Short mmCIF file of C-alpha atoms in Angstrom, two decimals:
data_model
loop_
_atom_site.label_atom_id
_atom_site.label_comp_id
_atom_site.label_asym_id
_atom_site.label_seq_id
_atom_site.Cartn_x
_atom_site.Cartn_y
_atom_site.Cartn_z
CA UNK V 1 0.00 0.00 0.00
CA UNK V 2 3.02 2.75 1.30
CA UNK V 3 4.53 1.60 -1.81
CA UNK V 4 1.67 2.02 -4.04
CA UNK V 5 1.37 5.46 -2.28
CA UNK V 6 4.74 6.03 -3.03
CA UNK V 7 4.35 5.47 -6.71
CA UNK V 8 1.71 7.27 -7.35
CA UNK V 9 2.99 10.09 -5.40
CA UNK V 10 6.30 9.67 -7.45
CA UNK V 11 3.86 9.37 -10.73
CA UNK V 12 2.59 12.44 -9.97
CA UNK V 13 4.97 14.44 -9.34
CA UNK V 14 6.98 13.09 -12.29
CA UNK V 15 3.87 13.73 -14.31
CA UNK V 16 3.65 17.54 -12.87
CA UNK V 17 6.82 17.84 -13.46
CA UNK V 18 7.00 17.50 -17.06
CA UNK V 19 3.57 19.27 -17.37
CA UNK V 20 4.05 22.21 -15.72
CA UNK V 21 6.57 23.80 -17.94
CA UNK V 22 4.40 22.74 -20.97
CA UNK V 23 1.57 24.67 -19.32
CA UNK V 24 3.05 27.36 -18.00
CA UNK V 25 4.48 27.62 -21.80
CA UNK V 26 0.43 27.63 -23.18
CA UNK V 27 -0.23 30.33 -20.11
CA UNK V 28 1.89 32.61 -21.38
CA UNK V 29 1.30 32.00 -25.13
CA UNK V 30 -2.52 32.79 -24.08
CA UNK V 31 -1.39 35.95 -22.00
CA UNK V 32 0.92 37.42 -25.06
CA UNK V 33 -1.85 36.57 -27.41
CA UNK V 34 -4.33 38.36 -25.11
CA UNK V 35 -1.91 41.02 -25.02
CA UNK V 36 -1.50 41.66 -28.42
CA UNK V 37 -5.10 41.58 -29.54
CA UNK V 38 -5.67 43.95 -26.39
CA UNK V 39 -2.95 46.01 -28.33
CA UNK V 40 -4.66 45.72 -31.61
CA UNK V 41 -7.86 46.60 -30.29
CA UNK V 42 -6.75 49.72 -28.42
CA UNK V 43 -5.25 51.10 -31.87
CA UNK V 44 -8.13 50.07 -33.79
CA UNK V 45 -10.05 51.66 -31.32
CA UNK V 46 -7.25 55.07 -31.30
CA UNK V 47 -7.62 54.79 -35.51
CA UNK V 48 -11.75 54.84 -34.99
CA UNK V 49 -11.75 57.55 -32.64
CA UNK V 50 -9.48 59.68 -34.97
CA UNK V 51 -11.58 58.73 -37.90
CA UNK V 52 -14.54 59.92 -36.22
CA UNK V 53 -13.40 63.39 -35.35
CA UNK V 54 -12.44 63.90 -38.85
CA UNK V 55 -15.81 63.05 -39.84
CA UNK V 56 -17.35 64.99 -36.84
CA UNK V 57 -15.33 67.90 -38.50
CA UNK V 58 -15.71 67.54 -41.74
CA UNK V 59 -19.75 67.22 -40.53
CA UNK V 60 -18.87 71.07 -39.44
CA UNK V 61 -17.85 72.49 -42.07
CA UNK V 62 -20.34 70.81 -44.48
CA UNK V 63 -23.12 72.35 -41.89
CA UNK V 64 -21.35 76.00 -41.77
CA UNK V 65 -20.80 75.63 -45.68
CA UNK V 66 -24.60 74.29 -45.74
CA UNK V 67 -25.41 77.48 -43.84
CA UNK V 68 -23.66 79.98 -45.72
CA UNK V 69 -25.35 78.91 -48.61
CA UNK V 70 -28.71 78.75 -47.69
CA UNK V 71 -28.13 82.59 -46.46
CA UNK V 72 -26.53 83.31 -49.35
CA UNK V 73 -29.86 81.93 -51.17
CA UNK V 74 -31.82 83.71 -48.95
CA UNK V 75 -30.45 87.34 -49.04
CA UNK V 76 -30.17 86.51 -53.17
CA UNK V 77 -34.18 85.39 -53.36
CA UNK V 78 -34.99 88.90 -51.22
CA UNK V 79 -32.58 90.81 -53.68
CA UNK V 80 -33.77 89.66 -56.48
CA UNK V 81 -37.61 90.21 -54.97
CA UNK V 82 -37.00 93.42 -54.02
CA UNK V 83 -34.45 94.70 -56.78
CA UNK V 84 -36.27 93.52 -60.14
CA UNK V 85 -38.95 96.11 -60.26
CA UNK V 86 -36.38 98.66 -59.61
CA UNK V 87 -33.72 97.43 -62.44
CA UNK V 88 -36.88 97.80 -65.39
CA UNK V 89 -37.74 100.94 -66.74
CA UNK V 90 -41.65 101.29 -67.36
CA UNK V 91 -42.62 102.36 -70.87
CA UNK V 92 -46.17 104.04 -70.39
CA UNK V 93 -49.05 101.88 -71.70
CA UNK V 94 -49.98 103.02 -74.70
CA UNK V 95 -53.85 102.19 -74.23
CA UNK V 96 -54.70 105.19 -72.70
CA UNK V 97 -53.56 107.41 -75.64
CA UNK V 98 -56.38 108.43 -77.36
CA UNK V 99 -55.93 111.89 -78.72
CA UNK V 100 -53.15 114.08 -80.36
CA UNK V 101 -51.61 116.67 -78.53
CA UNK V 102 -48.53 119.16 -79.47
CA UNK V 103 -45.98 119.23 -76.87
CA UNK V 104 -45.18 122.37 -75.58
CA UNK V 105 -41.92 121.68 -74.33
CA UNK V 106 -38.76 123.70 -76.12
CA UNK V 107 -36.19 120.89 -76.54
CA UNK V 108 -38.90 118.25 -77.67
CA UNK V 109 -40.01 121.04 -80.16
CA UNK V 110 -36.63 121.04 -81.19
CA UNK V 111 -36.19 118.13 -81.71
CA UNK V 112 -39.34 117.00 -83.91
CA UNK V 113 -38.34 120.15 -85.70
CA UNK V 114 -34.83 118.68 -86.27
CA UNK V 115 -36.43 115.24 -87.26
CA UNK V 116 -39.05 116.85 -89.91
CA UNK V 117 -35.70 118.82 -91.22
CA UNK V 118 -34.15 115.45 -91.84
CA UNK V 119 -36.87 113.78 -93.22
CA UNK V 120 -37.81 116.66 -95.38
CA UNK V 121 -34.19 116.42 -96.97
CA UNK V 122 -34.46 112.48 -97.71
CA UNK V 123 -37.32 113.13 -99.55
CA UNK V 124 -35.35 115.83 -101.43
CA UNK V 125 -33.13 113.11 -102.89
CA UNK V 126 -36.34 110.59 -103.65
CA UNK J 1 -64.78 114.68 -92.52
CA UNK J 2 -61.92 112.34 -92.58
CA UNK J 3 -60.31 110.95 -89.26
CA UNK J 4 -56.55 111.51 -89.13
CA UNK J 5 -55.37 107.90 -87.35
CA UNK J 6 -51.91 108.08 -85.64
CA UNK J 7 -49.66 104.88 -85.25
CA UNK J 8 -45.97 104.06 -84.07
CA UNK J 9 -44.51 101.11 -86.04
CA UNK J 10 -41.20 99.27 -85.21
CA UNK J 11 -40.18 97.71 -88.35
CA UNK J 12 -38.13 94.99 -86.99
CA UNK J 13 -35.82 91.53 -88.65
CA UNK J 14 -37.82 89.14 -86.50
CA UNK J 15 -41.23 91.36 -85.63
CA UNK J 16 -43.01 94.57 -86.09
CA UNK J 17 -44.89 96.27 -83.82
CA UNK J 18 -48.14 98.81 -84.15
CA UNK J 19 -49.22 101.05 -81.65
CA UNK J 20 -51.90 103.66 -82.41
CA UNK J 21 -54.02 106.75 -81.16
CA UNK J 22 -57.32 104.29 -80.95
CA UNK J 23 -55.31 102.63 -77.75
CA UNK J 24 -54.23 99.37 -79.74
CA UNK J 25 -51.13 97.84 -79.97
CA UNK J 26 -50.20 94.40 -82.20
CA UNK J 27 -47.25 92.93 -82.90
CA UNK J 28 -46.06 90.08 -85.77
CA UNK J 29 -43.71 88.16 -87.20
CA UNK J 30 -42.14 90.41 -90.43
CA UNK J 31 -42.27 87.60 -93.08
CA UNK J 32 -44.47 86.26 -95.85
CA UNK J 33 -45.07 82.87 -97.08
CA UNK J 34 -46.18 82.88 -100.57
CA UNK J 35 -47.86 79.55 -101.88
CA UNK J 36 -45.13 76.93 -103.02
CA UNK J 37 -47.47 75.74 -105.87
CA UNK J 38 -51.49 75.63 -106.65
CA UNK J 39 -51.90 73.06 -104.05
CA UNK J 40 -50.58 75.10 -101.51
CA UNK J 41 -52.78 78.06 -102.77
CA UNK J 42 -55.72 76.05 -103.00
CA UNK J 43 -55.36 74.85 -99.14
CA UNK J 44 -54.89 78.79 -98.33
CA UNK J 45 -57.82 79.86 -100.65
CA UNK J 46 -54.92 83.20 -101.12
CA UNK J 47 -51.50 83.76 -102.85
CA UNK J 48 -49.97 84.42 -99.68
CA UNK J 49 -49.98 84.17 -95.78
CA UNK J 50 -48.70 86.97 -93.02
CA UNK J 51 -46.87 86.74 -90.19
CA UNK J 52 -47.03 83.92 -87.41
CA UNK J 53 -49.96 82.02 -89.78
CA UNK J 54 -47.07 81.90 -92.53
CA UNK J 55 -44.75 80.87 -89.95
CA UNK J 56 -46.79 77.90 -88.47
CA UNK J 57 -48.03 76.95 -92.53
CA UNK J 58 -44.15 77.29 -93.54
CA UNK J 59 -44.46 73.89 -94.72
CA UNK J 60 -46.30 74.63 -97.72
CA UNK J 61 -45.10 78.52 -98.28
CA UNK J 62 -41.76 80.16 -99.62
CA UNK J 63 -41.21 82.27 -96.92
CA UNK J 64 -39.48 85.64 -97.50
CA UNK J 65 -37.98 87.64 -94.63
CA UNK J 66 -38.21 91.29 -96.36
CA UNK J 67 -35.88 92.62 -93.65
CA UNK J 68 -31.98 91.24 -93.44
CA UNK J 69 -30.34 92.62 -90.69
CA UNK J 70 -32.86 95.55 -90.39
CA UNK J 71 -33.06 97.03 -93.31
CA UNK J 72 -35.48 96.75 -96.46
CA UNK J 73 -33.67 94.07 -99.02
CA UNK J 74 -33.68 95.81 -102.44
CA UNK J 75 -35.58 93.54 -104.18
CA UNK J 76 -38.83 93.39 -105.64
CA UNK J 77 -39.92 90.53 -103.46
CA UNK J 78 -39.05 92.30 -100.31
CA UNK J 79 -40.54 95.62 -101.34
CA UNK J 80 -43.78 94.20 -101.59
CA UNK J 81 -43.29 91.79 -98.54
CA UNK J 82 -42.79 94.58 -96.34
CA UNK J 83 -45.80 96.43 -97.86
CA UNK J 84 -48.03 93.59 -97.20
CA UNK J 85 -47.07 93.08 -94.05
CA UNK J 86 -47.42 96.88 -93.04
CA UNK J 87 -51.13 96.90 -94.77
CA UNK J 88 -51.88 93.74 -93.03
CA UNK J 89 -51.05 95.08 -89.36
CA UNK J 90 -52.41 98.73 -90.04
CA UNK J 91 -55.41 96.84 -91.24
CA UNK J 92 -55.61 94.86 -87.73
CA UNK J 93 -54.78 98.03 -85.62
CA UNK J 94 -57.39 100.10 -87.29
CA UNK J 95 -60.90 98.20 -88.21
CA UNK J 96 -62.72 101.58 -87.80
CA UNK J 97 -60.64 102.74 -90.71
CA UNK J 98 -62.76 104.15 -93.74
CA UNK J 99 -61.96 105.49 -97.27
CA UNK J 100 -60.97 108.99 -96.68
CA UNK J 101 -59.39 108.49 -93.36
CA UNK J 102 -55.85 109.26 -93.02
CA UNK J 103 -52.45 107.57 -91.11
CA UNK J 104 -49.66 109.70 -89.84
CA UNK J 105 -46.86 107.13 -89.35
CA UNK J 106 -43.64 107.28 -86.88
CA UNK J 107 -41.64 104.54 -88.55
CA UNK J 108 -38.74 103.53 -86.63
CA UNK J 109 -35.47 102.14 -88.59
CA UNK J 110 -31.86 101.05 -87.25
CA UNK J 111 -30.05 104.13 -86.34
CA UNK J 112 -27.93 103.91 -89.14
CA UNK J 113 -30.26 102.79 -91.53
CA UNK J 114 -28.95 104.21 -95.04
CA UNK J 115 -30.67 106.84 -97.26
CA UNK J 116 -31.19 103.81 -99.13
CA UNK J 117 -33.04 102.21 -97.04
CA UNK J 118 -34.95 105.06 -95.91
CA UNK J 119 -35.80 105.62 -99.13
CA UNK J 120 -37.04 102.45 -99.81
CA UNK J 121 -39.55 102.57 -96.72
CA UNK J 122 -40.90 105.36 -97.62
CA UNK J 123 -41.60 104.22 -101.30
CA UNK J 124 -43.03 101.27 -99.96
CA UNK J 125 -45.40 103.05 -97.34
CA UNK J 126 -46.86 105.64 -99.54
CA UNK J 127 -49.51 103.47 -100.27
CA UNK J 128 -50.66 102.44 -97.04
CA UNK J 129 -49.63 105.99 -95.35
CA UNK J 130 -50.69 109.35 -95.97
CA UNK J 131 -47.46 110.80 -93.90
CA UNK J 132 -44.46 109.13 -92.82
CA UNK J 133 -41.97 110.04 -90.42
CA UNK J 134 -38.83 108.14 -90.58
CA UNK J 135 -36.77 107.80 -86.98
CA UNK J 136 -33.93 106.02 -85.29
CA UNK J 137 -34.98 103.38 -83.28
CA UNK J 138 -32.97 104.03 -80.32
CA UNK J 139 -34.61 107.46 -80.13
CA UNK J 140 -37.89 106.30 -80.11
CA UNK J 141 -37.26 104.26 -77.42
CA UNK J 142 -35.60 107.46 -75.45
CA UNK J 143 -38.84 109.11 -76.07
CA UNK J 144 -41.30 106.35 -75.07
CA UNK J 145 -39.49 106.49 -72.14
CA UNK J 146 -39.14 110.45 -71.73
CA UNK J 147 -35.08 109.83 -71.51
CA UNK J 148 -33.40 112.59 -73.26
CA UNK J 149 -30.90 113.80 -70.52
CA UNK J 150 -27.38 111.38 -70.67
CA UNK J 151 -28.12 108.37 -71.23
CA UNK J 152 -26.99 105.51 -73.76
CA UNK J 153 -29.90 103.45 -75.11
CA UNK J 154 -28.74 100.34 -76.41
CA UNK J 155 -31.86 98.37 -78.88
CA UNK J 156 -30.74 95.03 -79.12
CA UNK J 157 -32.66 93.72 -81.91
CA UNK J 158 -33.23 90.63 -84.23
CA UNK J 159 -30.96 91.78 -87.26
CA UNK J 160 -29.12 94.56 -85.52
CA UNK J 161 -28.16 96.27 -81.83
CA UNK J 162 -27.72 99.79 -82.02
CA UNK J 163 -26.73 101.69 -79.83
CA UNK J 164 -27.12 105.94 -79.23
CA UNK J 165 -25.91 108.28 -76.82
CA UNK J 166 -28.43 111.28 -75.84
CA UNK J 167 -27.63 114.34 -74.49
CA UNK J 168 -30.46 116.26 -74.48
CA UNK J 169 -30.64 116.98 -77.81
CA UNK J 170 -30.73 114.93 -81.45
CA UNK J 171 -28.36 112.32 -81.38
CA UNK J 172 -26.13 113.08 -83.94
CA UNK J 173 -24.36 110.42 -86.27
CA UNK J 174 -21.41 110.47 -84.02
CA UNK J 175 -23.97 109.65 -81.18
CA UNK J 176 -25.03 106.60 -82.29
CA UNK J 177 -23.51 103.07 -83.96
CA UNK J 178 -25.07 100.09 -85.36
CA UNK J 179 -23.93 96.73 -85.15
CA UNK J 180 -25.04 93.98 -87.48
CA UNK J 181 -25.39 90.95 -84.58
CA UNK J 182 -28.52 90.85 -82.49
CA UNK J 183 -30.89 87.76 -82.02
CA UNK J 184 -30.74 86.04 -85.76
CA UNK J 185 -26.57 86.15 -85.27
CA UNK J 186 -26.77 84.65 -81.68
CA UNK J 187 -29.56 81.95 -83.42
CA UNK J 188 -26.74 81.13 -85.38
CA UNK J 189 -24.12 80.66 -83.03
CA UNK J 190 -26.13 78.27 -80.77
CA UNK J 191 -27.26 75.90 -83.71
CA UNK J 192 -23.50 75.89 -84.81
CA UNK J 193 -22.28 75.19 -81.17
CA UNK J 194 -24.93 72.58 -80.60
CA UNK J 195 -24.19 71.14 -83.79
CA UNK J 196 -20.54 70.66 -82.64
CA UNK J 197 -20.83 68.91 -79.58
CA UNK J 198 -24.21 67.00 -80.65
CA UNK J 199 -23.74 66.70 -84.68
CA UNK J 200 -26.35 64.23 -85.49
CA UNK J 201 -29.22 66.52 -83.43
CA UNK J 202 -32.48 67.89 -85.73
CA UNK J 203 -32.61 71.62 -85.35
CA UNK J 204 -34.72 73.69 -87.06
CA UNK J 205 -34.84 78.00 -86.62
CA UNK J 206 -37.53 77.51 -84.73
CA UNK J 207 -36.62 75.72 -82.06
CA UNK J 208 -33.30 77.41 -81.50
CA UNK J 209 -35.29 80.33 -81.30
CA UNK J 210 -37.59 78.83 -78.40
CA UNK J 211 -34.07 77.71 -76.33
CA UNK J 212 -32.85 81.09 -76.90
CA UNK J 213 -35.66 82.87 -75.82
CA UNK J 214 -36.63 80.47 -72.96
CA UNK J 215 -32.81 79.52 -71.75
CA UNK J 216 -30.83 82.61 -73.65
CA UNK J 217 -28.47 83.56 -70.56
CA UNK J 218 -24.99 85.73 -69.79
CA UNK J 219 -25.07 85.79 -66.07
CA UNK J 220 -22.12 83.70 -64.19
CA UNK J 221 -24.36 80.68 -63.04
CA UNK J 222 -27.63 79.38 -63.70
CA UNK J 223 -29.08 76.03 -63.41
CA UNK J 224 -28.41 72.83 -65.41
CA UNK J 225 -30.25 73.63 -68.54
CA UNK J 226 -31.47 70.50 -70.37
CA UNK J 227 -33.22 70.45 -73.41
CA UNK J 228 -35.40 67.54 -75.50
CA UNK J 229 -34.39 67.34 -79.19
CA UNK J 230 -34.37 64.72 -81.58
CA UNK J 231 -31.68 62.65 -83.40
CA UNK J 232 -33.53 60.51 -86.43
CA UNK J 233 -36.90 60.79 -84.38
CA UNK J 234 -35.86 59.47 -81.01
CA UNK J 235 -36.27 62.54 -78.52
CA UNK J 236 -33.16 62.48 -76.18
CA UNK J 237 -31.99 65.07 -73.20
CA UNK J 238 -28.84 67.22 -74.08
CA UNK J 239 -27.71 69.60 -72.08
CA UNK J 240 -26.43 72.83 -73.34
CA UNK J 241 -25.37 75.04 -70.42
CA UNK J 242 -22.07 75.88 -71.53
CA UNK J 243 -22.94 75.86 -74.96
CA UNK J 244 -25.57 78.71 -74.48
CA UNK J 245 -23.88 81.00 -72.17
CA UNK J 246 -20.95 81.11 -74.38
CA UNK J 247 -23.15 81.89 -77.37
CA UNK J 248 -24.67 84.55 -75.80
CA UNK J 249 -21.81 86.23 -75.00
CA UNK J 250 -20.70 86.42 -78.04
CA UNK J 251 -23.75 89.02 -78.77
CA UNK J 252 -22.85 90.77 -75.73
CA UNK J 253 -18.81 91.22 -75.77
CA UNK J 254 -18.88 93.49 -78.87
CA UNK J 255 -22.04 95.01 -77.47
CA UNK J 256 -19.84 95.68 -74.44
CA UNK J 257 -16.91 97.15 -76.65
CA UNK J 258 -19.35 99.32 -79.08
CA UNK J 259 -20.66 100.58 -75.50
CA UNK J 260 -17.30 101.28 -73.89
CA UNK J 261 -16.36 103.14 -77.05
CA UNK J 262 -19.35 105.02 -76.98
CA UNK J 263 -18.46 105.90 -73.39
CA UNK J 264 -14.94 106.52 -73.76
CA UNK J 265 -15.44 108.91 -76.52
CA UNK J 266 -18.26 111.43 -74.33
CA UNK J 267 -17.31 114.35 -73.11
CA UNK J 268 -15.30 113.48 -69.92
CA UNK J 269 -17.32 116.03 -67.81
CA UNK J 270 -20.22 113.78 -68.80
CA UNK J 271 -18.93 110.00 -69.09
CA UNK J 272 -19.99 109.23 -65.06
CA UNK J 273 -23.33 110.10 -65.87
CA UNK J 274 -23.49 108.63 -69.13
CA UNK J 275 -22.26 105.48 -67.31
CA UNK J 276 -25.14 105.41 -64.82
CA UNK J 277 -27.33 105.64 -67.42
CA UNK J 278 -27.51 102.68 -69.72
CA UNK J 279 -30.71 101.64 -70.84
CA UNK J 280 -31.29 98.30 -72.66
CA UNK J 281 -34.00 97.50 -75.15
CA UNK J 282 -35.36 95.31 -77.67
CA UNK J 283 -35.81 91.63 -77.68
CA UNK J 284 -32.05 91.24 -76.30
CA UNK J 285 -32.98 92.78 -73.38
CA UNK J 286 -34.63 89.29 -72.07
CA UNK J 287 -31.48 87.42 -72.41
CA UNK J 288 -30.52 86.55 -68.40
CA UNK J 289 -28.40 89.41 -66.84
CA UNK J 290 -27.71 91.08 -69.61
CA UNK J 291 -27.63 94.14 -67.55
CA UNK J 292 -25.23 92.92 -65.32
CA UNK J 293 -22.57 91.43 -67.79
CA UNK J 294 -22.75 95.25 -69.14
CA UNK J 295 -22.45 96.86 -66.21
CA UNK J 296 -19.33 94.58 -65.52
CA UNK J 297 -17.84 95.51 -68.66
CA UNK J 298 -17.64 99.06 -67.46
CA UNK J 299 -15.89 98.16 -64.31
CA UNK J 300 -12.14 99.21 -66.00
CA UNK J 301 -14.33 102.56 -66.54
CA UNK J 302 -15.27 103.16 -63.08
CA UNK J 303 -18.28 101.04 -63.10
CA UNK J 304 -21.75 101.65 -64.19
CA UNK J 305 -25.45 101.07 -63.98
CA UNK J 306 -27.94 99.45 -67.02
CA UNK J 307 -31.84 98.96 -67.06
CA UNK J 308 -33.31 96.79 -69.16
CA UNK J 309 -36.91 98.88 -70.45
CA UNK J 310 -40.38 96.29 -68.86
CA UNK J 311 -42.10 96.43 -72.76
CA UNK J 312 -39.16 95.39 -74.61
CA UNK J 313 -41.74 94.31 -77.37
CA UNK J 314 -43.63 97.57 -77.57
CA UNK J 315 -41.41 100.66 -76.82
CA UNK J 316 -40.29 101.40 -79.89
CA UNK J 317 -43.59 101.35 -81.65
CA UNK J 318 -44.79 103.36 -78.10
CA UNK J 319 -42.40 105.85 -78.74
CA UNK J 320 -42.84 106.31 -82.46
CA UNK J 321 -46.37 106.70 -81.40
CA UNK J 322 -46.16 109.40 -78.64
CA UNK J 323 -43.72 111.33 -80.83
CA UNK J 324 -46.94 111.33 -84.02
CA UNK J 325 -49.50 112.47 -80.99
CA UNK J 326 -46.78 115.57 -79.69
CA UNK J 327 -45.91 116.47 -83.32
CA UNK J 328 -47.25 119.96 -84.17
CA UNK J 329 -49.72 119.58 -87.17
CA UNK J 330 -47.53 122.01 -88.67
CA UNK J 331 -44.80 119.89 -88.22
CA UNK J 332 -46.95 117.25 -90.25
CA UNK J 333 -47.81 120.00 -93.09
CA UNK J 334 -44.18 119.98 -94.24
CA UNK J 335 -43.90 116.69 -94.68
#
């Protein structure tokens, strides 16, 4: 029996003894590996969060862009509202003529007369 | 007693306008289409059709144009074209018109219009008009507009632009150029441009004429303009942004020049003013900031500031008109 206990005692501890290094070996593989992927993860994680604020930013100045725009719209739409009536010159309407009357104005007089000379010397050369 | 009718007539390329002392004003295409053979007669039941009828019958019709970049062609055909079309649109204006009656007529021409061609209205109006009054287009737009003071009218029209300074007085020939592009020379730009970039595309005049006057543009930006045509039948999208603007502003860069010249060659006591004072007219005067691209173009000048006139279609003819109703009838007797 003490030798049986022996053995098995002996067994064991030859057994632990060549398994312990082995596992110890696997431990530490599993640690680094855990390690590294920690590692990997933490950059990828760094790389995302860098990503992101370049997006958050670029998110800015498409909104301020977006903005500027749409007030640049805005102030054109009330410009153009406002300033078309103003850039046309009315021609008075015609429909309301109904009679002849001589102007009495000097320089239009002088004028007409200056037209009637020039039309009265084309005709000279008919 | 006869009636003594006054109208204003703008004897255009592309249209001519009528306004008169009974309050009516009509405007219409300045072409005839005469028959192509008896058929063609037959289907009219007349010789001849007028204006936008002859256009939309063109099929079927010779059509004659009587006015090439503004003024009267000297031939027979175009003689009696233009008298036609005068008849026809006096005919319209006045229905209350009887035997006896008379017409005092403002006629307005391109500004420098030869004696030639002067001539040649008046022959061809003495049948239709008892008087005639022949004047430069560009002042009958200052007067339908009461401008007189500085100010450089510029009439953009379909054969020609011209362009006159006033001062408060006549315009004299020094005052006042005419340039042989306006809306048939830009027509002809865009077809060749579209052609270029599109070659197997069906135009016709008409429909450049609809893109111009629907799309015609010469400010910096406008939207995508896209237009249906047809190549062998099959209607397709093309888009012609480019192609129009740059079209267009090859109407308005020697327009720009012609003005600057104009400009540069006032009085210098004057030449602000002058500046501040442009006025645009005619059918041009729809293309998309027009007035803009000319104001720009006066920048190396010290900048300036152009109008377009509301009734691009009518002021001449209005201002023919008002200057037959303030006309003296002695003024009248001598002619």
């Amino acid at each position: 029996m003490i030798e049986y206990g022996l053995l098995k005692a002996g067994g064991g501890k030859a057994v632990g003894s060549l398994l312990m290094p082995s596992a110890a070996l696997v431990i530490g593989g599993v640690l680094v590996w855990q390690l590294w992927q920690d590692k990997k993860a933490i950059r990828d994680l760094k790389q995302t969060a860098k990503d992101t604020q370049q997006l958050k930013q670029q998110l800015a100045d498409l909104q301020t862009a977006h903005s500027a725009t749409v007030a640049q719209i805005s102030s054109l739409q009330t410009g153009l509202a406002t300033a078309t009536p103003a850039r046309a010159i009315s021609v008075p309407p015609s429909l309301t003529t109904t009679s002849p009357q001589s102007t009495s104005s000097p320089s239009k007089l002088a004028m007409l007369k200056r037209l009637v000379e020039d039309n009265l010397s084309l005709r000279k050369n008919l | 007693m006869s009636t003594i009718f006054h109208v204003g007539i703008d004897l255009g390329t592309s249209r001519t306008s009528i306004a008169t002392s009974t309050g009516k004003r009509l405007t219409t295409r300045t072409c005839v289409g005469y028959a192509k053979d008896v058929i063609a007669q037959k289907r009219f039941g007349k010789p001849f059709l007028l204006g936008d009828t002859a256009l939309d019958n063109r099929l079927a019709l010779n059509m004659v144009w009587p006015l090439a970049e503004g003024v009267i062609c000297e031939d027979e055909k175009a003689l009696e074209a233009t008298s036609l079309i005068l008849q026809n649109i006096i005919d319209e204006a006045l229905p209350e018109k009887k035997a006896g009656d008379q017409i005092y007529a403002a006629i307005g021409v391109p500004a420098q219009a030869s004696i030639t061609n002067k001539k040649a209205i008046i022959d061809t109006t003495r049948s239709v008009l008892s008087k005639v009054l022949i004047v430069s287009e560009p002042f009958s737009v200052a007067y339908s507009i009461d401008r007189f003071d500085e100010c450089l009218i510029i009439d953009i029209g379909a054969g020609t632009t011209d362009l006159c300074r006033m001062h408060g007085a006549m315009p004299e020939a020094e005052d006042q150029t005419t340039l042989k592009v306006g809306g048939n020379f830009l027509d002809q730009q865009i077809t060749q441009a579209i052609l270029a970039r599109y070659p197997d595309v069906q135009l016709s005049a008409q429909i450049i004429r609809r893109i111009k006057e629907k799309y015609g543009y010469v400010s910096e930006k406008s939207d995508p303009i896209v237009v249906t045509l047809t190549e062998k039948g099959i209607p397709k999208e093309y888009e012609i942004t480019d192609i129009l603007r740059e079209c267009c502003l090859q109407l308005t860069d020697p327009i720009s020049q012609a003005m600057q010249q104009l400009v540069g060659s006032f009085d210098p006591d004057f030449q602000a003013r002058l500046r501040q004072n442009i006025i645009v007219a005619g059918g041009g005067s729809r293309l998309k900031g027009i007035d803009i691209a000319l104001e720009k173009s006066l920048s190396p000048y010290g900048g300036g500031e152009a109008i377009c006139v509301q009734d691009a279609e009518y002021c001449g003819a209005i201002g023919a008109l008002k200057m037959c109703l303030e006309m003296p009838p002695e003024y009248w007797e001598q002619l």
